[in-house]
Coordinates of C-alpha atoms in Angstrom, one line a residue:
Chain A
M74 CA 13.0 62.2 99.8
A75 CA 15.2 65.0 101.1
S76 CA 14.9 66.0 104.7
E77 CA 12.7 69.0 105.4
K78 CA 14.1 69.7 108.9
E79 CA 13.8 73.3 109.7
V80 CA 17.4 73.5 111.0
K81 CA 20.4 72.5 108.9
L82 CA 24.1 72.8 109.7
L83 CA 26.7 72.9 107.0
D84 CA 29.9 71.8 108.6
F85 CA 33.3 70.0 108.4
G86 CA 34.2 67.4 110.9
V87 CA 37.3 68.8 112.5
S88 CA 36.4 72.5 112.4
P89 CA 36.5 73.9 115.9
F90 CA 34.1 76.6 114.6
G91 CA 31.6 73.9 113.5
V92 CA 32.0 72.2 116.9
R93 CA 31.0 75.4 118.6
T94 CA 27.7 75.4 116.8
R95 CA 27.1 71.7 117.4
I96 CA 27.6 72.3 121.1
A97 CA 25.2 75.2 121.1
L98 CA 22.5 73.2 119.3
A99 CA 23.0 70.3 121.7
E100 CA 22.8 72.6 124.7
K101 CA 19.4 73.8 123.4
E102 CA 18.3 70.2 122.4
V103 CA 17.6 71.3 118.9
E104 CA 17.1 68.7 116.2
Y105 CA 18.9 69.4 113.0
E106 CA 20.1 68.0 109.8
Y107 CA 23.9 67.7 109.7
K108 CA 25.4 68.2 106.2
E109 CA 29.1 67.5 105.9
E110 CA 31.2 69.4 103.4
K111 CA 33.1 66.2 102.6
N112 CA 35.9 67.5 100.4
L113 CA 36.5 70.8 102.0
N114 CA 40.2 70.1 102.6
L115 CA 40.5 69.4 98.9
G116 CA 39.1 72.9 98.2
E117 CA 35.7 71.7 97.0
K118 CA 32.7 73.5 98.2
S119 CA 29.1 72.5 97.6
E120 CA 26.5 74.6 95.8
L121 CA 24.6 75.0 99.0
L122 CA 27.6 76.4 100.8
L123 CA 28.4 78.8 98.1
K124 CA 24.8 80.0 98.0
S125 CA 24.4 80.2 101.7
N126 CA 27.7 81.9 102.5
P127 CA 28.7 83.8 99.3
V128 CA 30.8 86.3 101.2
H129 CA 33.2 84.0 103.1
K130 CA 32.4 80.6 101.5
K131 CA 33.2 79.0 104.8
I132 CA 31.6 76.6 107.3
P133 CA 29.8 76.5 109.6
V134 CA 26.6 77.8 108.2
L135 CA 23.3 77.4 110.1
I136 CA 20.3 77.4 107.9
H137 CA 17.1 78.1 109.8
H138 CA 13.8 78.1 107.8
D139 CA 16.0 78.3 104.7
K140 CA 17.7 81.5 105.9
P141 CA 21.5 81.2 106.4
I142 CA 23.4 82.5 109.4
C143 CA 27.2 82.6 109.2
E144 CA 30.3 83.1 111.5
S145 CA 30.3 80.7 114.5
L146 CA 30.0 83.2 117.4
I147 CA 27.2 85.0 115.6
I148 CA 25.5 81.6 115.0
V149 CA 25.8 80.7 118.7
Q150 CA 24.3 84.0 119.8
Y151 CA 21.4 83.5 117.3
I152 CA 20.8 80.0 118.7
D153 CA 20.8 81.4 122.2
E154 CA 18.2 84.0 121.2
V155 CA 15.9 81.8 119.1
F156 CA 15.9 78.6 121.1
P157 CA 15.1 79.3 124.7
S158 CA 16.1 76.9 127.4
K159 CA 16.8 76.7 131.1
T160 CA 20.5 77.0 130.2
P161 CA 21.1 80.4 128.5
I162 CA 24.4 80.7 126.7
L163 CA 24.8 84.4 127.5
P164 CA 24.1 85.9 130.9
S165 CA 21.3 88.4 131.3
D166 CA 23.4 91.3 132.8
P167 CA 24.6 93.6 130.0
Y168 CA 28.1 94.0 131.5
A169 CA 28.5 90.3 132.0
R170 CA 27.4 89.8 128.4
A171 CA 29.9 92.3 127.1
L172 CA 32.7 90.5 129.0
A173 CA 31.6 87.2 127.6
R174 CA 31.6 88.6 124.1
F175 CA 35.0 90.1 124.7
W176 CA 36.6 86.9 125.8
A177 CA 34.9 84.8 123.0
D178 CA 36.3 87.4 120.6
F179 CA 39.8 87.0 122.3
V180 CA 39.7 83.3 121.5
D181 CA 39.0 84.2 117.9
K182 CA 41.6 87.0 117.6
K183 CA 44.4 85.6 119.8
I184 CA 44.1 81.8 120.1
S185 CA 42.5 80.3 117.0
Q186 CA 44.9 81.6 114.4
Y187 CA 47.9 80.3 116.3
A188 CA 46.4 77.0 117.4
L189 CA 45.3 76.3 113.8
R190 CA 48.7 77.2 112.3
V191 CA 51.2 75.9 114.8
W192 CA 50.9 72.3 113.9
K193 CA 51.5 73.0 110.1
L194 CA 54.8 74.8 110.5
K195 CA 58.2 73.4 109.8
K196 CA 61.0 74.0 112.4
G197 CA 62.2 77.6 112.2
E198 CA 61.5 81.2 113.2
E199 CA 57.8 81.2 112.2
L200 CA 57.1 78.1 114.3
E201 CA 58.9 79.7 117.3
E202 CA 57.0 83.0 116.9
T203 CA 53.6 81.2 116.5
K204 CA 54.3 79.0 119.6
K205 CA 55.3 82.0 121.6
E206 CA 52.0 83.9 120.7
L207 CA 49.9 80.8 121.5
V208 CA 51.6 80.2 124.8
E209 CA 51.3 83.9 125.9
N210 CA 47.7 84.1 124.9
L211 CA 46.8 80.8 126.6
R212 CA 48.4 82.2 129.7
T213 CA 46.1 85.3 129.5
L214 CA 43.1 83.0 129.0
E215 CA 44.0 80.8 131.9
A216 CA 44.4 83.9 134.1
E217 CA 40.9 85.0 133.1
L218 CA 39.5 81.5 134.1
G219 CA 41.3 81.7 137.4
E220 CA 39.6 79.5 140.0
K221 CA 36.2 79.6 138.3
K222 CA 34.3 76.4 137.3
Y223 CA 33.7 77.8 133.8
F224 CA 34.7 81.1 132.2
G225 CA 31.2 82.5 132.9
G226 CA 31.4 81.4 136.6
E227 CA 29.0 78.8 137.7
D228 CA 27.4 78.5 134.4
F229 CA 28.7 77.0 131.1
G230 CA 28.4 79.8 128.5
L231 CA 29.7 81.6 125.4
V232 CA 33.4 81.7 126.3
D233 CA 33.4 78.0 127.2
I234 CA 31.7 77.2 123.9
A235 CA 34.2 79.4 122.0
F236 CA 37.3 77.7 123.4
V237 CA 36.4 74.1 124.3
P238 CA 36.6 72.8 120.7
F239 CA 40.3 73.6 120.8
T240 CA 40.8 71.2 123.7
S241 CA 40.7 68.4 121.0
W242 CA 43.9 69.8 119.7
F243 CA 45.8 69.5 123.0
Y244 CA 46.7 65.8 122.4
S245 CA 48.2 66.7 119.0
F246 CA 50.1 69.6 120.4
Q247 CA 51.7 67.3 122.9
A248 CA 52.3 64.4 120.4
F249 CA 54.0 66.8 117.9
G250 CA 56.3 68.1 120.7
L251 CA 54.9 71.6 120.5
L252 CA 53.2 72.2 123.9
S253 CA 51.9 70.3 126.9
V254 CA 48.8 72.0 128.0
E255 CA 48.4 69.6 130.9
D256 CA 51.8 70.7 132.3
E257 CA 51.9 74.4 131.4
F258 CA 48.2 75.2 131.8
P259 CA 46.8 72.9 134.4
K260 CA 43.8 75.1 135.1
L261 CA 42.8 75.0 131.4
A262 CA 43.3 71.3 131.3
A263 CA 41.1 70.8 134.4
W264 CA 38.5 73.1 132.9
G265 CA 38.5 71.0 129.7
K266 CA 37.8 67.9 131.6
R267 CA 34.9 69.6 133.4
C268 CA 33.4 70.7 130.1
I269 CA 33.6 67.2 128.7
E270 CA 31.3 66.0 131.5
R271 CA 28.5 67.9 129.7
K272 CA 26.6 65.8 127.2
S273 CA 26.6 68.6 124.6
V274 CA 30.4 68.8 124.7
A275 CA 31.1 65.1 124.9
K276 CA 29.1 64.4 121.8
S277 CA 30.3 67.3 119.7
L278 CA 34.1 67.5 120.3
S279 CA 36.4 66.0 117.7
E280 CA 38.0 62.9 119.1
P281 CA 41.6 63.8 120.0
K282 CA 43.3 60.7 118.6
K283 CA 41.3 60.8 115.4
L284 CA 42.2 64.5 115.0
Y285 CA 45.8 63.6 115.6
E286 CA 45.7 61.0 112.8
F287 CA 44.1 63.6 110.5
L288 CA 46.7 66.3 111.4
S289 CA 49.6 63.8 111.1
A290 CA 48.5 62.9 107.6
R291 CA 48.3 66.6 106.7
R292 CA 51.7 67.3 108.2
K293 CA 53.2 64.6 106.0
V294 CA 51.6 66.1 102.9
L295 CA 52.9 69.5 103.9
G296 CA 56.4 68.1 104.5
V297 CA 56.5 69.1 108.1
E298 CA 57.6 65.7 109.2
Chain B
M20 CA 36.2 115.2 139.4
S21 CA 34.5 113.6 136.4
K22 CA 31.1 115.1 135.6
S23 CA 29.4 111.8 134.7
N24 CA 29.7 108.1 135.3
V25 CA 30.4 107.5 131.6
V26 CA 34.0 108.1 130.5
L27 CA 35.4 107.4 127.0
L28 CA 39.1 106.8 126.6
D29 CA 39.0 108.4 123.2
H30 CA 41.1 109.1 120.2
W31 CA 39.9 111.7 117.7
V32 CA 41.1 110.0 114.5
S33 CA 40.2 106.4 115.4
P34 CA 37.2 105.1 113.4
Y35 CA 36.6 102.7 116.3
A36 CA 36.4 105.5 118.8
M37 CA 34.1 107.4 116.4
R38 CA 31.7 104.4 116.5
V39 CA 31.4 104.7 120.3
R40 CA 30.9 108.5 120.2
I41 CA 28.2 108.1 117.6
A42 CA 26.4 105.4 119.7
L43 CA 26.5 107.5 122.8
W44 CA 25.2 110.6 121.0
E45 CA 22.5 108.6 119.3
K46 CA 21.3 107.5 122.7
G47 CA 21.6 111.0 124.2
V48 CA 24.1 109.8 126.8
D49 CA 26.3 112.3 128.5
F50 CA 29.9 111.3 128.7
E51 CA 33.4 112.6 129.3
S52 CA 35.8 112.1 126.5
K53 CA 39.5 111.7 127.6
Q54 CA 41.8 112.0 124.6
Q55 CA 44.5 109.4 124.7
D56 CA 48.1 109.8 123.5
L57 CA 48.7 106.4 122.0
S58 CA 52.5 107.1 121.7
N59 CA 52.6 107.5 125.5
K60 CA 49.9 105.4 126.9
S61 CA 48.3 106.5 130.2
E62 CA 48.1 104.4 133.3
L63 CA 44.3 104.5 133.0
L64 CA 44.4 103.1 129.5
L65 CA 46.8 100.4 130.3
R66 CA 44.9 99.4 133.4
S67 CA 41.5 99.5 131.6
N68 CA 42.6 97.6 128.5
P69 CA 45.6 95.5 129.5
I70 CA 45.0 93.0 126.7
Y71 CA 45.0 95.3 123.7
K72 CA 46.2 98.6 125.2
K73 CA 44.1 100.5 122.7
A74 CA 41.4 103.1 122.6
P75 CA 38.4 103.2 122.6
V76 CA 37.6 102.0 126.1
L77 CA 34.3 102.8 127.7
L78 CA 34.3 103.2 131.5
H79 CA 30.8 102.9 132.9
D80 CA 30.8 103.4 136.6
D81 CA 34.5 102.7 136.4
K82 CA 33.9 99.3 134.8
P83 CA 35.9 99.0 131.5
L84 CA 34.6 97.8 128.2
C85 CA 36.9 97.2 125.2
E86 CA 36.5 96.5 121.5
S87 CA 34.3 99.0 119.7
L88 CA 31.5 96.6 118.5
I89 CA 31.3 95.0 121.9
I90 CA 31.1 98.5 123.5
V91 CA 28.4 99.5 121.0
G92 CA 26.4 96.3 121.8
Y93 CA 26.6 97.1 125.5
I94 CA 25.5 100.7 124.9
D95 CA 22.5 99.5 122.9
E96 CA 21.5 97.1 125.7
V97 CA 21.9 99.6 128.6
W98 CA 20.3 102.5 126.8
P99 CA 17.8 100.8 124.5
S100 CA 16.3 103.8 122.8
P101 CA 16.5 104.4 119.9
P102 CA 17.6 100.8 119.1
L103 CA 20.7 100.2 117.0
L104 CA 19.9 96.6 116.4
P105 CA 16.7 95.3 114.8
S106 CA 14.2 93.3 116.8
S107 CA 14.1 90.1 114.8
S108 CA 16.8 87.6 115.7
Y109 CA 17.6 86.8 112.1
E110 CA 18.1 90.5 111.2
R111 CA 20.3 91.0 114.3
A112 CA 22.5 88.1 113.2
T113 CA 22.7 89.7 109.7
A114 CA 23.6 93.1 111.2
R115 CA 26.3 91.5 113.4
F116 CA 27.6 89.6 110.4
W117 CA 28.1 92.7 108.3
A118 CA 29.6 94.7 111.2
D119 CA 32.1 91.8 111.6
F120 CA 32.7 91.9 107.8
I121 CA 33.6 95.5 108.1
D122 CA 36.1 94.8 110.8
K123 CA 37.6 91.6 109.3
K124 CA 37.6 92.5 105.6
F125 CA 37.0 96.2 104.9
A126 CA 39.1 97.8 107.7
E127 CA 42.0 95.4 107.1
A128 CA 42.0 96.1 103.3
A129 CA 41.8 99.9 104.0
T130 CA 44.6 99.8 106.5
K131 CA 46.9 98.0 104.0
L132 CA 46.4 100.9 101.5
W133 CA 48.2 103.4 103.7
R134 CA 50.0 101.5 106.3
S135 CA 51.6 98.3 105.0
A136 CA 51.8 98.2 101.2
R137 CA 55.4 99.0 100.5
S138 CA 55.8 97.8 97.0
T139 CA 53.7 98.4 93.8
E140 CA 52.6 94.7 93.9
E141 CA 51.5 95.0 97.5
L142 CA 49.6 98.2 96.8
E143 CA 47.8 96.7 93.7
A144 CA 46.8 93.7 95.8
A145 CA 45.5 96.0 98.6
K146 CA 43.5 98.1 96.1
K147 CA 41.9 95.0 94.6
E148 CA 40.9 93.8 98.1
F149 CA 39.6 97.2 99.1
F150 CA 37.4 97.5 96.0
E151 CA 36.1 93.9 96.4
T152 CA 35.0 94.6 99.9
L153 CA 33.4 97.9 98.9
K154 CA 31.5 96.1 96.1
Q155 CA 30.2 93.5 98.6
L156 CA 29.1 96.3 100.9
E157 CA 27.4 98.1 98.1
E158 CA 25.6 94.9 97.1
F159 CA 24.3 94.5 100.6
L160 CA 23.2 98.1 100.8
G161 CA 21.2 97.7 97.6
E162 CA 18.4 100.2 97.3
K163 CA 18.0 100.6 101.1
D164 CA 18.4 104.0 102.8
Y165 CA 20.6 102.5 105.4
F166 CA 22.3 99.1 105.8
G167 CA 19.8 98.5 108.5
G168 CA 16.9 99.2 106.2
E169 CA 14.8 102.3 107.0
N170 CA 16.7 103.1 110.2
F171 CA 20.3 104.0 111.0
G172 CA 21.8 101.0 112.8
L173 CA 24.8 99.0 113.8
V174 CA 26.2 98.4 110.3
D175 CA 25.8 102.1 109.3
L176 CA 27.5 103.0 112.6
A177 CA 30.3 100.5 112.0
L178 CA 31.1 101.7 108.5
I179 CA 30.5 105.5 108.5
P180 CA 33.6 106.5 110.5
F181 CA 35.8 105.3 107.7
W182 CA 34.3 108.0 105.5
S183 CA 36.5 110.5 107.3
W184 CA 39.5 108.4 106.1
F185 CA 38.5 108.3 102.4
S186 CA 40.8 111.2 101.3
A187 CA 43.7 109.2 102.9
Y188 CA 42.7 106.0 101.1
E189 CA 42.3 107.8 97.8
K190 CA 45.6 109.6 98.1
F191 CA 47.8 106.6 99.1
G192 CA 45.8 104.1 97.1
G193 CA 46.1 106.3 94.1
F194 CA 42.4 106.1 93.1
K195 CA 39.1 107.9 93.3
I196 CA 36.2 106.0 94.8
E197 CA 33.3 106.2 92.4
S198 CA 30.1 104.9 94.0
P199 CA 27.0 107.0 93.8
K200 CA 25.1 104.5 96.1
L201 CA 27.7 104.7 98.8
Y202 CA 28.1 108.5 98.5
A203 CA 24.3 108.9 98.8
W204 CA 24.4 106.7 101.9
M205 CA 27.3 108.6 103.4
Q206 CA 25.5 112.0 102.9
R207 CA 22.4 110.6 104.6
C208 CA 24.5 109.5 107.6
M209 CA 26.4 112.8 107.7
E210 CA 23.0 114.6 108.1
R211 CA 22.7 112.9 111.5
E212 CA 24.0 115.1 114.4
S213 CA 25.8 112.3 116.1
V214 CA 27.7 111.4 112.9
A215 CA 28.5 115.0 112.0
K216 CA 29.9 115.6 115.5
A217 CA 31.9 112.4 115.7
L218 CA 33.7 112.5 112.4
P219 CA 36.7 114.8 112.0
A220 CA 37.2 116.6 108.7
Q221 CA 38.9 114.5 105.9
E222 CA 41.7 117.0 105.6
K223 CA 42.6 116.7 109.2
V224 CA 42.7 112.9 108.9
L225 CA 44.8 113.1 105.8
E226 CA 47.3 115.4 107.6
F227 CA 47.4 112.9 110.4
V228 CA 48.1 109.9 108.1
C229 CA 50.8 111.8 106.2
T230 CA 52.6 112.5 109.4
L231 CA 52.2 109.0 110.6
R232 CA 53.5 107.6 107.3
K233 CA 56.6 109.7 107.6
I234 CA 57.2 108.3 111.1
L235 CA 56.7 104.8 109.7
G236 CA 59.3 105.4 107.1
F237 CA 57.2 105.9 104.0
D238 CA 57.4 108.9 101.7
Q239 CA 61.0 109.8 102.6

């Protein structure tokens, strides 16, 4: 008999956007049914995905009481509002909330597109441009972190959730000879290690070596190596 | 000396700045508008928005806020009445989704029409994208008075500024926008004082875009 759990997550293993929602659900200790879009990288999308996200046809999609919510940062904020806990994802002060949203949005606008493209590119101008943008924006992000424990200060929050999935990609960046985050961005590397001490992050992050294998295989198919 | 502790680094033609003006006026907040010259950016702008170096920026008690939808969210939280977001969490997520759609899909497609399409193929592709996003917005509006339902809200505020740019889209896209539903919605919004005050006349925007295109090397 099909599961009737009130919370379902449509996802795809390596998606950093999916990881964000998994972390948020784990932070709130919400039980949910995980549905993998198994053949997403072959371009196949399930009926449920197409019905739940007709506009973007993308994962993750959170389905709560049969109602879909799309776009990872919107999902994370919804989770924060609907499932109360002693660990809020957004702070209560409006200005601090606006700053958290700004930096989470920065990760989306200025980090994710470069991080998710840089490993696919053959040697050449586009690769150099993409690397340059990624490095510059990581520098900005690291400056924002500064000496803080987390981006939100003492408390793990929205910006940490927004960026931490990308730490799984650091191993691959190094292995592909693209970038050593450990060397160039020690504060970000240290922050990543602090985050992984949280149960919600440890159990949700893509395993870096497995991700490397997945990306290596894709690079071969794309003719990058 | 500034007359209030709310200052908007503003730009008269920016739909993003219009959003913030609408939000402030909807809430009855007094603010000082400082028009920015984006071809010669002020110290204040560069200091307040070092990441994107763009307007609008809201300075509340000298604390800067950037990115129009984030600014509007802040305004809605600090001055809660009348609310721009619905009270149900699910409806709030839906509103945020469509405001984000307007930014990611609609605004991008609209900008391509006048700013980046340099060949006939590029223009045709841009037109197709533009009409597709318009159709999706129309579908979401449905029979409602506003995108938010009975009340003017975040999604209405996010989209209505682009109405002032429609003459420019039509001229450079080479089409006429035929959508009685959207037109009815636009008229409804324009009846609000905040919107009527915030939006410049379409002719003025068209003039601005024509000049800008010449600078960018179009229409030589």
